[in-house]
Amino acid sequence: MNRQETHIKEIRELAKKFTPEQIDSCIVQQMHEGTNICDISGPTEYVINELSKAGFVRDLMDKGMSMSDAVRELAKRIRLVQMAFKEERE
């Protein structure tokens, strides 16, 4: 399993397990305390990134989107941001 697959698996698990409100609470807790109760650890920047992605996926799921479609939408938006940064540098 490559690194990206690991991240997607972790995002899926977090999105299944926690509500958007719980994920937001974990982000705040991570920023203030350096730890959180959402079962994810690592450098604060990494934790906040992964929790934010999981929160986005969960929010879409709560609006009726399947998890697979929500993860695809997340990937699409990440690619759009990456392309914008790439174009900005050129």
Short mmCIF file of N, CA, C and O in Angstrom, two decimals:
data_model
loop_
_atom_site.label_atom_id
_atom_site.label_comp_id
_atom_site.label_asym_id
_atom_site.label_seq_id
_atom_site.Cartn_x
_atom_site.Cartn_y
_atom_site.Cartn_z
N MET A 1 0.84 -1.17 0.00
CA MET A 1 0.00 0.00 0.00
C MET A 1 0.90 1.24 0.00
O MET A 1 1.80 1.36 0.79
N ASN A 2 0.63 2.17 -0.94
CA ASN A 2 1.46 3.36 -0.97
C ASN A 2 0.94 4.41 0.01
O ASN A 2 -0.10 4.25 0.63
N ARG A 3 1.69 5.48 0.12
CA ARG A 3 1.37 6.52 1.12
C ARG A 3 0.00 7.15 0.88
O ARG A 3 -0.75 7.41 1.82
N GLN A 4 -0.34 7.42 -0.39
CA GLN A 4 -1.63 8.03 -0.70
C GLN A 4 -2.79 7.11 -0.32
O GLN A 4 -3.79 7.56 0.23
N GLU A 5 -2.65 5.81 -0.58
CA GLU A 5 -3.70 4.86 -0.20
C GLU A 5 -3.88 4.83 1.32
O GLU A 5 -5.00 4.71 1.81
N THR A 6 -2.79 4.95 2.06
CA THR A 6 -2.86 4.99 3.51
C THR A 6 -3.65 6.21 3.97
O THR A 6 -4.50 6.11 4.85
N HIS A 7 -3.38 7.36 3.36
CA HIS A 7 -4.10 8.58 3.73
C HIS A 7 -5.59 8.43 3.43
O HIS A 7 -6.43 8.82 4.24
N ILE A 8 -5.93 7.90 2.28
CA ILE A 8 -7.33 7.75 1.90
C ILE A 8 -8.03 6.80 2.86
O ILE A 8 -9.15 7.07 3.30
N LYS A 9 -7.37 5.72 3.22
CA LYS A 9 -7.96 4.77 4.18
C LYS A 9 -8.22 5.47 5.51
O LYS A 9 -9.29 5.32 6.11
N GLU A 10 -7.25 6.25 5.98
CA GLU A 10 -7.40 6.97 7.24
C GLU A 10 -8.54 7.99 7.16
O GLU A 10 -9.35 8.10 8.08
N ILE A 11 -8.62 8.72 6.05
CA ILE A 11 -9.68 9.70 5.87
C ILE A 11 -11.04 9.01 5.86
O ILE A 11 -11.98 9.48 6.50
N ARG A 12 -11.15 7.89 5.18
CA ARG A 12 -12.42 7.14 5.15
C ARG A 12 -12.83 6.69 6.55
O ARG A 12 -13.98 6.80 6.94
N GLU A 13 -11.87 6.16 7.29
CA GLU A 13 -12.17 5.68 8.65
C GLU A 13 -12.61 6.82 9.56
O GLU A 13 -13.58 6.68 10.32
N LEU A 14 -11.92 7.95 9.49
CA LEU A 14 -12.31 9.11 10.30
C LEU A 14 -13.69 9.61 9.91
O LEU A 14 -14.51 9.94 10.78
N ALA A 15 -13.97 9.67 8.60
CA ALA A 15 -15.27 10.16 8.12
C ALA A 15 -16.40 9.24 8.56
O ALA A 15 -17.51 9.71 8.83
N LYS A 16 -16.14 7.95 8.62
CA LYS A 16 -17.16 7.00 9.08
C LYS A 16 -17.41 7.11 10.57
O LYS A 16 -18.54 7.00 11.03
N LYS A 17 -16.36 7.32 11.32
CA LYS A 17 -16.42 7.22 12.77
C LYS A 17 -16.91 8.50 13.46
O LYS A 17 -17.55 8.43 14.51
N PHE A 18 -16.61 9.67 12.88
CA PHE A 18 -16.89 10.93 13.57
C PHE A 18 -17.80 11.84 12.76
O PHE A 18 -17.76 11.84 11.54
N THR A 19 -18.59 12.65 13.47
CA THR A 19 -19.43 13.65 12.82
C THR A 19 -18.56 14.86 12.46
O THR A 19 -17.46 15.02 13.01
N PRO A 20 -19.06 15.73 11.58
CA PRO A 20 -18.28 16.94 11.27
C PRO A 20 -17.99 17.77 12.53
O PRO A 20 -16.90 18.33 12.66
N GLU A 21 -18.93 17.83 13.44
CA GLU A 21 -18.73 18.59 14.68
C GLU A 21 -17.63 17.98 15.53
O GLU A 21 -16.82 18.70 16.12
N GLN A 22 -17.61 16.66 15.62
CA GLN A 22 -16.55 15.99 16.39
C GLN A 22 -15.19 16.21 15.74
O GLN A 22 -14.20 16.42 16.43
N ILE A 23 -15.16 16.17 14.42
CA ILE A 23 -13.90 16.39 13.70
C ILE A 23 -13.42 17.82 13.93
O ILE A 23 -12.24 18.05 14.21
N ASP A 24 -14.34 18.79 13.86
CA ASP A 24 -13.96 20.18 14.14
C ASP A 24 -13.41 20.32 15.56
O ASP A 24 -12.43 21.02 15.79
N SER A 25 -14.03 19.64 16.50
CA SER A 25 -13.57 19.67 17.88
C SER A 25 -12.16 19.10 18.00
O SER A 25 -11.33 19.63 18.74
N CYS A 26 -11.89 18.03 17.27
CA CYS A 26 -10.56 17.42 17.29
C CYS A 26 -9.52 18.36 16.69
O CYS A 26 -8.37 18.41 17.15
N ILE A 27 -9.90 19.11 15.66
CA ILE A 27 -8.98 20.08 15.06
C ILE A 27 -8.62 21.15 16.08
O ILE A 27 -7.44 21.48 16.26
N VAL A 28 -9.63 21.68 16.77
CA VAL A 28 -9.39 22.70 17.78
C VAL A 28 -8.53 22.14 18.91
O VAL A 28 -7.57 22.77 19.36
N GLN A 29 -8.86 20.93 19.34
CA GLN A 29 -8.10 20.29 20.40
C GLN A 29 -6.64 20.10 19.98
O GLN A 29 -5.72 20.35 20.76
N GLN A 30 -6.42 19.67 18.75
CA GLN A 30 -5.06 19.46 18.24
C GLN A 30 -4.29 20.78 18.22
O GLN A 30 -3.12 20.82 18.60
N MET A 31 -4.94 21.85 17.80
CA MET A 31 -4.26 23.15 17.74
C MET A 31 -3.89 23.66 19.13
O MET A 31 -2.82 24.24 19.32
N HIS A 32 -4.76 23.43 20.10
CA HIS A 32 -4.52 23.96 21.44
C HIS A 32 -3.65 23.05 22.32
O HIS A 32 -2.86 23.55 23.11
N GLU A 33 -3.83 21.74 22.17
CA GLU A 33 -3.16 20.80 23.08
C GLU A 33 -2.09 19.95 22.41
O GLU A 33 -1.33 19.27 23.09
N GLY A 34 -2.09 19.90 21.07
CA GLY A 34 -1.12 19.07 20.36
C GLY A 34 -1.52 17.61 20.30
O GLY A 34 -0.77 16.78 19.79
N THR A 35 -2.72 17.29 20.81
CA THR A 35 -3.28 15.94 20.72
C THR A 35 -4.78 16.08 20.50
O THR A 35 -5.34 17.16 20.62
N ASN A 36 -5.42 14.96 20.17
CA ASN A 36 -6.87 14.98 19.96
C ASN A 36 -7.45 13.62 20.27
O ASN A 36 -6.71 12.64 20.42
N ILE A 37 -8.77 13.56 20.37
CA ILE A 37 -9.44 12.29 20.71
C ILE A 37 -9.96 11.55 19.47
O ILE A 37 -10.69 10.58 19.61
N CYS A 38 -9.58 11.99 18.28
CA CYS A 38 -10.08 11.36 17.05
C CYS A 38 -9.19 10.23 16.53
O CYS A 38 -9.27 9.84 15.37
N ASP A 39 -8.35 9.69 17.38
CA ASP A 39 -7.53 8.53 17.00
C ASP A 39 -6.58 8.80 15.83
O ASP A 39 -6.35 7.94 15.00
N ILE A 40 -6.04 10.01 15.75
CA ILE A 40 -5.05 10.32 14.72
C ILE A 40 -3.94 11.11 15.40
O ILE A 40 -4.19 11.99 16.20
N SER A 41 -2.72 10.72 15.08
CA SER A 41 -1.58 11.39 15.70
C SER A 41 -0.54 11.71 14.64
O SER A 41 -0.60 11.21 13.52
N GLY A 42 0.40 12.54 15.02
CA GLY A 42 1.45 12.96 14.13
C GLY A 42 1.69 14.43 14.31
O GLY A 42 1.11 15.06 15.21
N PRO A 43 2.50 15.01 13.43
CA PRO A 43 2.72 16.46 13.50
C PRO A 43 1.38 17.18 13.34
O PRO A 43 0.51 16.74 12.59
N THR A 44 1.23 18.30 14.03
CA THR A 44 -0.05 19.02 14.03
C THR A 44 -0.52 19.35 12.62
O THR A 44 -1.71 19.20 12.32
N GLU A 45 0.38 19.78 11.75
CA GLU A 45 -0.02 20.13 10.38
C GLU A 45 -0.63 18.92 9.67
O GLU A 45 -1.66 19.03 9.00
N TYR A 46 -0.02 17.76 9.81
CA TYR A 46 -0.54 16.53 9.20
C TYR A 46 -1.91 16.20 9.77
O TYR A 46 -2.86 15.90 9.03
N VAL A 47 -2.05 16.23 11.09
CA VAL A 47 -3.30 15.87 11.75
C VAL A 47 -4.43 16.79 11.30
O VAL A 47 -5.52 16.33 10.95
N ILE A 48 -4.16 18.08 11.27
CA ILE A 48 -5.19 19.04 10.86
C ILE A 48 -5.58 18.82 9.40
O ILE A 48 -6.76 18.88 9.05
N ASN A 49 -4.61 18.57 8.55
CA ASN A 49 -4.90 18.30 7.14
C ASN A 49 -5.80 17.08 6.98
O ASN A 49 -6.80 17.11 6.25
N GLU A 50 -5.45 16.00 7.65
CA GLU A 50 -6.23 14.77 7.51
C GLU A 50 -7.63 14.93 8.11
O GLU A 50 -8.62 14.47 7.53
N LEU A 51 -7.72 15.57 9.26
CA LEU A 51 -9.03 15.80 9.88
C LEU A 51 -9.88 16.70 9.00
O LEU A 51 -11.10 16.47 8.86
N SER A 52 -9.30 17.71 8.40
CA SER A 52 -10.04 18.61 7.52
C SER A 52 -10.59 17.86 6.31
O SER A 52 -11.75 18.06 5.91
N LYS A 53 -9.78 17.00 5.74
CA LYS A 53 -10.23 16.19 4.61
C LYS A 53 -11.36 15.26 5.02
O LYS A 53 -12.36 15.12 4.31
N ALA A 54 -11.21 14.62 6.17
CA ALA A 54 -12.25 13.72 6.67
C ALA A 54 -13.53 14.49 6.95
O ALA A 54 -14.64 14.00 6.66
N GLY A 55 -13.41 15.68 7.49
CA GLY A 55 -14.59 16.51 7.76
C GLY A 55 -15.31 16.88 6.47
O GLY A 55 -16.55 16.87 6.41
N PHE A 56 -14.56 17.20 5.42
CA PHE A 56 -15.14 17.52 4.13
C PHE A 56 -15.91 16.31 3.57
O PHE A 56 -17.05 16.43 3.14
N VAL A 57 -15.26 15.14 3.63
CA VAL A 57 -15.90 13.91 3.14
C VAL A 57 -17.16 13.61 3.94
O VAL A 57 -18.22 13.32 3.38
N ARG A 58 -17.08 13.70 5.26
CA ARG A 58 -18.24 13.40 6.11
C ARG A 58 -19.39 14.37 5.85
O ARG A 58 -20.55 13.98 5.82
N ASP A 59 -19.06 15.64 5.65
CA ASP A 59 -20.10 16.63 5.37
C ASP A 59 -20.84 16.28 4.08
O ASP A 59 -22.07 16.35 4.04
N LEU A 60 -20.11 15.88 3.05
CA LEU A 60 -20.75 15.47 1.80
C LEU A 60 -21.60 14.22 2.00
O LEU A 60 -22.70 14.11 1.45
N MET A 61 -21.10 13.29 2.80
CA MET A 61 -21.87 12.07 3.08
C MET A 61 -23.17 12.41 3.81
O MET A 61 -24.22 11.85 3.50
N ASP A 62 -23.09 13.34 4.75
CA ASP A 62 -24.28 13.73 5.49
C ASP A 62 -25.31 14.42 4.60
O ASP A 62 -26.49 14.48 4.93
N LYS A 63 -24.85 14.94 3.46
CA LYS A 63 -25.75 15.57 2.49
C LYS A 63 -26.27 14.57 1.47
O LYS A 63 -26.93 14.96 0.51
N GLY A 64 -25.93 13.29 1.65
CA GLY A 64 -26.48 12.24 0.80
C GLY A 64 -25.53 11.63 -0.21
O GLY A 64 -25.91 10.73 -0.95
N MET A 65 -24.30 12.08 -0.26
CA MET A 65 -23.34 11.54 -1.21
C MET A 65 -22.74 10.25 -0.66
O MET A 65 -22.55 10.13 0.55
N SER A 66 -22.46 9.30 -1.53
CA SER A 66 -21.80 8.08 -1.08
C SER A 66 -20.36 8.40 -0.68
O SER A 66 -19.79 9.41 -1.11
N MET A 67 -19.78 7.54 0.15
CA MET A 67 -18.40 7.77 0.57
C MET A 67 -17.47 7.80 -0.63
O MET A 67 -16.59 8.67 -0.72
N SER A 68 -17.65 6.89 -1.56
CA SER A 68 -16.77 6.84 -2.74
C SER A 68 -16.85 8.13 -3.53
O SER A 68 -15.83 8.68 -3.95
N ASP A 69 -18.07 8.63 -3.74
CA ASP A 69 -18.23 9.88 -4.48
C ASP A 69 -17.65 11.06 -3.70
O ASP A 69 -17.06 11.97 -4.28
N ALA A 70 -17.81 11.05 -2.38
CA ALA A 70 -17.28 12.13 -1.55
C ALA A 70 -15.75 12.14 -1.60
O ALA A 70 -15.13 13.21 -1.69
N VAL A 71 -15.13 10.98 -1.57
CA VAL A 71 -13.66 10.89 -1.66
C VAL A 71 -13.20 11.35 -3.05
O VAL A 71 -12.20 12.06 -3.17
N ARG A 72 -13.94 10.98 -4.09
CA ARG A 72 -13.60 11.45 -5.43
C ARG A 72 -13.70 12.97 -5.53
O ARG A 72 -12.86 13.63 -6.14
N GLU A 73 -14.73 13.54 -4.91
CA GLU A 73 -14.89 15.00 -4.92
C GLU A 73 -13.74 15.67 -4.19
O GLU A 73 -13.22 16.70 -4.63
N LEU A 74 -13.33 15.09 -3.07
CA LEU A 74 -12.17 15.62 -2.34
C LEU A 74 -10.93 15.60 -3.24
O LEU A 74 -10.22 16.60 -3.35
N ALA A 75 -10.68 14.47 -3.89
CA ALA A 75 -9.51 14.34 -4.76
C ALA A 75 -9.57 15.35 -5.90
O ALA A 75 -8.56 15.97 -6.25
N LYS A 76 -10.75 15.54 -6.46
CA LYS A 76 -10.93 16.51 -7.55
C LYS A 76 -10.57 17.92 -7.08
O LYS A 76 -9.84 18.65 -7.76
N ARG A 77 -11.04 18.29 -5.91
CA ARG A 77 -10.76 19.63 -5.39
C ARG A 77 -9.28 19.82 -5.05
O ARG A 77 -8.72 20.89 -5.26
N ILE A 78 -8.66 18.78 -4.54
CA ILE A 78 -7.22 18.86 -4.25
C ILE A 78 -6.44 19.07 -5.55
O ILE A 78 -5.54 19.89 -5.61
N ARG A 79 -6.82 18.32 -6.59
CA ARG A 79 -6.14 18.48 -7.89
C ARG A 79 -6.32 19.90 -8.43
O ARG A 79 -5.38 20.48 -8.97
N LEU A 80 -7.51 20.47 -8.29
CA LEU A 80 -7.76 21.83 -8.77
C LEU A 80 -6.87 22.84 -8.05
O LEU A 80 -6.32 23.75 -8.67
N VAL A 81 -6.73 22.69 -6.75
CA VAL A 81 -5.86 23.59 -5.98
C VAL A 81 -4.42 23.41 -6.41
O VAL A 81 -3.69 24.40 -6.61
N GLN A 82 -3.98 22.17 -6.59
CA GLN A 82 -2.61 21.92 -7.02
C GLN A 82 -2.34 22.52 -8.39
O GLN A 82 -1.27 23.09 -8.62
N MET A 83 -3.31 22.41 -9.31
CA MET A 83 -3.13 22.98 -10.65
C MET A 83 -3.04 24.51 -10.56
O MET A 83 -2.25 25.12 -11.27
N ALA A 84 -3.83 25.11 -9.70
CA ALA A 84 -3.80 26.57 -9.55
C ALA A 84 -2.43 27.03 -9.05
O ALA A 84 -1.88 28.02 -9.55
N PHE A 85 -1.87 26.31 -8.08
CA PHE A 85 -0.54 26.66 -7.58
C PHE A 85 0.52 26.46 -8.66
O PHE A 85 1.44 27.25 -8.80
N LYS A 86 0.38 25.40 -9.43
CA LYS A 86 1.33 25.13 -10.49
C LYS A 86 1.29 26.24 -11.55
O LYS A 86 2.32 26.72 -11.98
N GLU A 87 0.08 26.65 -11.94
CA GLU A 87 -0.06 27.72 -12.92
C GLU A 87 0.49 29.03 -12.39
O GLU A 87 1.07 29.81 -13.12
N GLU A 88 0.30 29.28 -11.09
CA GLU A 88 0.78 30.52 -10.47
C GLU A 88 2.30 30.61 -10.53
O GLU A 88 2.85 31.68 -10.69
N ARG A 89 2.96 29.48 -10.40
CA ARG A 89 4.43 29.45 -10.41
C ARG A 89 5.01 29.66 -11.81
O ARG A 89 6.13 30.06 -11.95
N GLU A 90 4.25 29.31 -12.81
CA GLU A 90 4.77 29.36 -14.20
C GLU A 90 4.76 30.74 -14.76
O GLU A 90 4.30 31.69 -14.41
#
